[in-house]
Short mmCIF file of C-alpha atoms and ligand atoms in Angstrom, two decimals:
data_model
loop_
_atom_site.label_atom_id
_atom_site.label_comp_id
_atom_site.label_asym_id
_atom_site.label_seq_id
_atom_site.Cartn_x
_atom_site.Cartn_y
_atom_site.Cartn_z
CA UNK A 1 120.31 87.40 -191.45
CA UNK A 2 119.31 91.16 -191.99
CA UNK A 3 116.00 91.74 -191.40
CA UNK A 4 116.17 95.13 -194.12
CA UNK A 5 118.38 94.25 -196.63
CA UNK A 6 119.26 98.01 -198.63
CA UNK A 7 120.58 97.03 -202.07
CA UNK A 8 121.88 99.80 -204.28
CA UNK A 9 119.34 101.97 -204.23
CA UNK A 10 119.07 105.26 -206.20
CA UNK A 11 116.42 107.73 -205.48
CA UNK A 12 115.51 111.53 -205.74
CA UNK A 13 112.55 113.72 -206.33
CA UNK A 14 110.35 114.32 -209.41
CA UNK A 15 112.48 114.80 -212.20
CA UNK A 16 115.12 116.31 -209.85
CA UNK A 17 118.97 114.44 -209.60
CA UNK A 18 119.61 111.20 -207.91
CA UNK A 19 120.42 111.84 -203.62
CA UNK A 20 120.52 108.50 -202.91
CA UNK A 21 123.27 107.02 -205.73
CA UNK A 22 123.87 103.75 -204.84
CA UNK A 23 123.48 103.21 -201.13
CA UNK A 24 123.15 99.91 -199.47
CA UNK A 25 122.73 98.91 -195.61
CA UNK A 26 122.37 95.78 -193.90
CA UNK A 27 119.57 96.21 -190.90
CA UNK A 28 119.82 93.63 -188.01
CA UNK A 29 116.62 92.42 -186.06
CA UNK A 30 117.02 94.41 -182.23
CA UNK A 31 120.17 96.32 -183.41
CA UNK A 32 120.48 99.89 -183.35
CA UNK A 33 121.95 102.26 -185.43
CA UNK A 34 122.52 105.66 -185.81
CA UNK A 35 123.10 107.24 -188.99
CA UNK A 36 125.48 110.77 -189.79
CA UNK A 37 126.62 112.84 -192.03
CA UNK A 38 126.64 116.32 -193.68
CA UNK A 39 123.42 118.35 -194.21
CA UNK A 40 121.79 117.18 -197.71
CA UNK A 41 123.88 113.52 -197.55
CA UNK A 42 120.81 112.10 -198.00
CA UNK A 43 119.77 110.33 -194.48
CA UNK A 44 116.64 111.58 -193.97
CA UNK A 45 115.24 110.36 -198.15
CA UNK A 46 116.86 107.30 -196.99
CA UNK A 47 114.09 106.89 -194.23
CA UNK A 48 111.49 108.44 -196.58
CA UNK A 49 112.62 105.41 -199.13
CA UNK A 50 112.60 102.79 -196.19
CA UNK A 51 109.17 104.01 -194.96
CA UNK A 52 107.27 103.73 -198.62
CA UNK A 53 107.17 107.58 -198.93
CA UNK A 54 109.26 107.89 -201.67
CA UNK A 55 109.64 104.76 -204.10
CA UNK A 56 113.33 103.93 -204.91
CA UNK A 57 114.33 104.65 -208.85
CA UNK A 58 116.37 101.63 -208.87
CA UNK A 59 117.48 99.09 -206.33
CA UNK A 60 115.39 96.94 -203.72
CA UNK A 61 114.16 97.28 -200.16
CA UNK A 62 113.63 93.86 -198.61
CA UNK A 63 111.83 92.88 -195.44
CA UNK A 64 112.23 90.03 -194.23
CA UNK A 65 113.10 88.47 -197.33
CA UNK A 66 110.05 90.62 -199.24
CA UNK A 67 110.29 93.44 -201.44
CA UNK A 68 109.08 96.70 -200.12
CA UNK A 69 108.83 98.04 -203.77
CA UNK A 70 105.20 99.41 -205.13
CA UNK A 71 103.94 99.06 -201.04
CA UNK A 72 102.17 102.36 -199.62
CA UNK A 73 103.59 103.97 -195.94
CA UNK A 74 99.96 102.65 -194.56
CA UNK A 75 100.97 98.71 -195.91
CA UNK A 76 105.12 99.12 -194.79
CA UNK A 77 103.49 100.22 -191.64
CA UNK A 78 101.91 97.59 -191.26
CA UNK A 79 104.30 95.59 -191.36
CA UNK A 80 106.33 96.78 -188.29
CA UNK A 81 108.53 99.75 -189.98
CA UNK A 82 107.95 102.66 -187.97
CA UNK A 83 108.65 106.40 -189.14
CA UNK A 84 109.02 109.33 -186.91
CA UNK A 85 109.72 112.07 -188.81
CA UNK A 86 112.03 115.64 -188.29
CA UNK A 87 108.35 117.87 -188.28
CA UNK A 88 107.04 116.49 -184.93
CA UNK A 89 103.75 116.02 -186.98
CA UNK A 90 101.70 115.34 -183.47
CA UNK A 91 97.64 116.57 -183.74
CA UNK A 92 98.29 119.06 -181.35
CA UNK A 93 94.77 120.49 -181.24
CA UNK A 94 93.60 116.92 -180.40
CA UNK A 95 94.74 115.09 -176.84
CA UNK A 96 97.33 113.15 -175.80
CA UNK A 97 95.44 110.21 -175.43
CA UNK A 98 93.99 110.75 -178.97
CA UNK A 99 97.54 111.31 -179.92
CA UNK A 100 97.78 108.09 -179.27
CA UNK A 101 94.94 106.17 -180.97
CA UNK A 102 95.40 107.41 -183.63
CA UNK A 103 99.12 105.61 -183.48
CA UNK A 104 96.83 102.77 -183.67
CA UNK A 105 94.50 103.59 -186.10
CA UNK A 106 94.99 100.41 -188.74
CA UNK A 107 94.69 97.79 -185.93
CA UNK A 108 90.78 98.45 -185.62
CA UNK A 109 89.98 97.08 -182.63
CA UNK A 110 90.12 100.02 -180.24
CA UNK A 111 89.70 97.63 -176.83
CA UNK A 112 93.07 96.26 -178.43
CA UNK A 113 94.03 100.32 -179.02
CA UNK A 114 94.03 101.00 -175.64
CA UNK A 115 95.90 97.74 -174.13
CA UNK A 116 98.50 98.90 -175.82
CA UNK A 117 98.28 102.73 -174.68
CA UNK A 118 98.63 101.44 -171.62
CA UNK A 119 101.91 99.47 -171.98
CA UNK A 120 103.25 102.47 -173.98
CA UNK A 121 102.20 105.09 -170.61
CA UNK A 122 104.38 102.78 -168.49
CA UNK A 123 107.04 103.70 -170.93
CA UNK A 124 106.41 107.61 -170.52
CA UNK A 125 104.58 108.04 -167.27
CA UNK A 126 104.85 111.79 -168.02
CA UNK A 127 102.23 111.07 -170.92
CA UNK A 128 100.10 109.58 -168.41
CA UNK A 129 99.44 112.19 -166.09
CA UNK A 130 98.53 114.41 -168.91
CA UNK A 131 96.35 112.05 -171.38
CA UNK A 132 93.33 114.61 -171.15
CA UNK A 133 95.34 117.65 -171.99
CA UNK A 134 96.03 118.97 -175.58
CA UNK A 135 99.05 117.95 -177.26
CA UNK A 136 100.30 121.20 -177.80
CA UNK A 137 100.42 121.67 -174.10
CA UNK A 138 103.45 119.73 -173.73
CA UNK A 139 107.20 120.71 -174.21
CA UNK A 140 109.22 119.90 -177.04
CA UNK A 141 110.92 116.68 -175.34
CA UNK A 142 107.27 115.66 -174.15
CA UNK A 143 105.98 115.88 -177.56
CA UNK A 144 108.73 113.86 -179.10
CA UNK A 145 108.24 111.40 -176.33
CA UNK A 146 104.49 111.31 -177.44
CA UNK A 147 105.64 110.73 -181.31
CA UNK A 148 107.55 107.92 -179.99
CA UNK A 149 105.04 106.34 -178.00
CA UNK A 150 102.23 106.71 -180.61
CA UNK A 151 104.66 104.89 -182.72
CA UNK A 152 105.21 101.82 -180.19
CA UNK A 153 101.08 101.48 -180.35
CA UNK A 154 101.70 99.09 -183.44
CA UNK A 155 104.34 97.03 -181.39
CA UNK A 156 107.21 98.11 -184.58
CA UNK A 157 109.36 95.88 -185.42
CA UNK A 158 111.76 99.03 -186.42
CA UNK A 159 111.34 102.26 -185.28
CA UNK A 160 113.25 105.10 -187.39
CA UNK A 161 114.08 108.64 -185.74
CA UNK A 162 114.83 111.46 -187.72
CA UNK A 163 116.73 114.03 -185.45
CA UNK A 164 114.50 113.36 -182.57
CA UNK A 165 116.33 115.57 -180.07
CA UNK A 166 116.60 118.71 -182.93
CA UNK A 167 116.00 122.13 -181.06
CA UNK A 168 115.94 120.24 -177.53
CA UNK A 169 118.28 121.26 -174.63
CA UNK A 170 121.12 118.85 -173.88
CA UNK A 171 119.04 117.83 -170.86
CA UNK A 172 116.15 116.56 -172.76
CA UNK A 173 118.01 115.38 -175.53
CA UNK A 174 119.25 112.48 -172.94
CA UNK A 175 115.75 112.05 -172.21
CA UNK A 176 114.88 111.20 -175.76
CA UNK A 177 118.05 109.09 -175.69
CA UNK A 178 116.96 107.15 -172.35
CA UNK A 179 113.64 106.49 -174.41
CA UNK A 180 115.01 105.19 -176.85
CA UNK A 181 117.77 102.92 -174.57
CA UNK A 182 114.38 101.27 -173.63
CA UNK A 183 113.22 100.89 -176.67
CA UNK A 184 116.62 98.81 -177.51
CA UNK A 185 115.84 97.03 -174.15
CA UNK A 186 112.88 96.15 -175.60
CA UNK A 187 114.02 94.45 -178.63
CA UNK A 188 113.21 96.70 -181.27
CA UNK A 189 115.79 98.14 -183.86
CA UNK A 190 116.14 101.70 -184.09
CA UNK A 191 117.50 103.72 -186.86
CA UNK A 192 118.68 107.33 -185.53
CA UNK A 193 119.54 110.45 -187.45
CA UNK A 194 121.30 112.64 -185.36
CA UNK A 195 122.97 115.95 -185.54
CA UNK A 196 124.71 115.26 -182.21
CA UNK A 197 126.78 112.32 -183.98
CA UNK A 198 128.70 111.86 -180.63
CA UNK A 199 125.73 111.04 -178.64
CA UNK A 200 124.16 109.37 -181.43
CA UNK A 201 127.25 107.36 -182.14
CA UNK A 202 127.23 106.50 -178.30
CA UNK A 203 123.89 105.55 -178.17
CA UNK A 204 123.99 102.88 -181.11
CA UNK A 205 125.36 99.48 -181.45
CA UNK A 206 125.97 100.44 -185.17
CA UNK A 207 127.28 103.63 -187.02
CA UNK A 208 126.49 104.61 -190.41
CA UNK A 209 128.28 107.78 -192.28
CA UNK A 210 126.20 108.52 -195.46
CA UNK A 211 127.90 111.46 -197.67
CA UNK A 212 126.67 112.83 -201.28
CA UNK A 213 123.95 109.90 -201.39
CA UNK A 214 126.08 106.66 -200.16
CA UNK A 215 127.56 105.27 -197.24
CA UNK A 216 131.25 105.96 -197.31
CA UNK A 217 131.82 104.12 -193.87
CA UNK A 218 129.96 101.36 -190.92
CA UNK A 219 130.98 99.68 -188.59
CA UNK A 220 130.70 99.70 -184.63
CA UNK A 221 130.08 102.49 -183.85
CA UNK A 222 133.31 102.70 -181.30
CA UNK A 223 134.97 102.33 -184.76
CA UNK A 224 133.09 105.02 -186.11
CA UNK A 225 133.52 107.36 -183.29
CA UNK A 226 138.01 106.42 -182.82
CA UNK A 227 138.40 106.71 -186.64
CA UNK A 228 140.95 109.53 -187.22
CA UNK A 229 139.42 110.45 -190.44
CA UNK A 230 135.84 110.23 -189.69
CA UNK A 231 136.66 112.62 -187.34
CA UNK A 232 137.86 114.90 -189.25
CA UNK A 233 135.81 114.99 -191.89
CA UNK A 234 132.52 114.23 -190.44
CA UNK A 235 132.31 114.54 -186.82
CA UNK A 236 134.15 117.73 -186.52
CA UNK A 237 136.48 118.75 -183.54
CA UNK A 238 134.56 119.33 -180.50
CA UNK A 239 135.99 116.95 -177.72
CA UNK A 240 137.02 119.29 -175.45
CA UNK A 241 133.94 121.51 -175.64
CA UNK A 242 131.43 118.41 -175.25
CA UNK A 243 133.36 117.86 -172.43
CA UNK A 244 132.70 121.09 -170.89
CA UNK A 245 128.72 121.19 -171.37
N1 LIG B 1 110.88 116.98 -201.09
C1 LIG B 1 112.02 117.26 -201.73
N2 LIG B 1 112.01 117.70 -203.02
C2 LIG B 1 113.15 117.98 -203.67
N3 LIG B 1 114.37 117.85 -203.15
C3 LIG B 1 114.46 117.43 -201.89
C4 LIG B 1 113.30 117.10 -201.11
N4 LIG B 1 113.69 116.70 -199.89
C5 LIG B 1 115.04 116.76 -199.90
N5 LIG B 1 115.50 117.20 -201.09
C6 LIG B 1 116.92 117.37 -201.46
O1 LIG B 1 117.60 116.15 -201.26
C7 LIG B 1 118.91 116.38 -200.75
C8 LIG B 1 119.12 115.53 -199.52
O2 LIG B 1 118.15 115.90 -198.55
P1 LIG B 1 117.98 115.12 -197.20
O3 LIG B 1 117.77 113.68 -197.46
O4 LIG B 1 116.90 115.83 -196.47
O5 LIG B 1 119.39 115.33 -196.50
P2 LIG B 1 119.82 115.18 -194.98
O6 LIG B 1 118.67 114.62 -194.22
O7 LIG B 1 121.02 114.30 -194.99
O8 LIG B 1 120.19 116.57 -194.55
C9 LIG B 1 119.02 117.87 -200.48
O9 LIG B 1 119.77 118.43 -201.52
C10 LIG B 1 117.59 118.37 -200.54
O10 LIG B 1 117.53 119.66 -201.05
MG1 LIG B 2 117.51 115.36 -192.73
#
């Protein structure tokens, strides 16, 4: 049984036209996925709609069986949907230790709080050599390893990544992928927006191309990534070059 169950949603914003127009996705408990598609498809207001951030004009959202609809982020949050989002919204005048509480913030109990920092530094021991330091002092994988760790302070059920390895070097960008391989090893589902639909596509157990507000293919995402016309049309021709880097 899906754990999110996406049912025909429509959404947009204010009195603006509809970006999401009909869309629908089945999310498995401790699957990943990893979602494509052309700039302005529509993946990253379908995180903002999973998330609570921006309420669906028609269609549901269920979790585990319950409607998402009228919830706040704080309340979906709660409820072990994670969002990371594209603007790498860290405190970066604040440390990386308080970074991380404040992943933590609606659990309250701050002996708790810290327990769980510490499971999460095993995870990135190159957060832990630096908790006193100031966020901004770390480099752009670092920081999106911190946004991904303050995330796993509330133990999510589903973690979603929008473009997490944007603006990073190839490099890092496997970094952020390796993260996120543990995070699969740990059992939680992941939903992935990436530019690098190759390495995205490689990364996930499940591929997802959304275009002009719906999802025009899934499947494995080996199917997604041998599909002829996928290829064409969405992951453009770049074998050889990928090859080369
Ligand atoms: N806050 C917003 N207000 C109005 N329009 C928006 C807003 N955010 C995104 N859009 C519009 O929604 C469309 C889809 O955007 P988005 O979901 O960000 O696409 P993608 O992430 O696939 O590139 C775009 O045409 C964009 O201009
Ligand atoms: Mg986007």
């Amino acid at each position: 049984m899906a754990m999110i169950e996406i049912k025909d949603v429509f959404a947009g914003y204010g009195i603006g036209p509809d970006i999401l127009t009909g869309l629908s996705l089945n999310v498995v408990a401790g699957r990943s996925y990893c979602i494509v598609g052309p700039n302005g498809a529509g993946k990253s207001t379908l995180l903002k709609v999973i998330c609570g951030q921006l309420p669906p004009r028609s269609g549901s959202v269920m979790f585990n069986g319950q409607d998402l609809a009228g919830l706040r982020t704080d309340e979906v949050l709660e409820r072990g949907i994670c969002f990371v989002p594209q603007d790498r919204s860290l405190f970066t005048d604040m440390t990386i230790r308080e970074n991380l509480q404040m992943g933590g913030y609606i659990l309250k109990d701050s002996a708790e709080i810290d327990r769980r920092i510490e499971g999460v530094l095993e995870m990135f021991p190159v957060l832990k050599s630096r908790l006193g330091l100031a966020a901004k002092t770390l480099s752009g994988g670092q920081q999106q390893q911190l946004l991904i760790g303050r995330a796993l302070v509330l133990r999510p059920k589903v973690i979603m990544l929008d473009e997490p390895t944007l603006g990073l070097a190839p490099k890092i960008s496997r970094q952020i992928f390796d993260s996120m391989n543990e995070l699969k090893a740990a059992g939680i589902a992941i939903i992935v927006v990436e530019q690098n639909a190759r390495m995205g596509l490689n990364f996930a157990d499940w591929g997802c191309v959304l275009d002009l507000g719906r999802m025009v293919f899934e499947g494995p995402s080996q199917d997604v990534l041998s599909d002829e016309r996928i290829e064409q049309l969405y992951l453009g021709r770049k074998r050889q070059t990928e090859a080369a880097s």
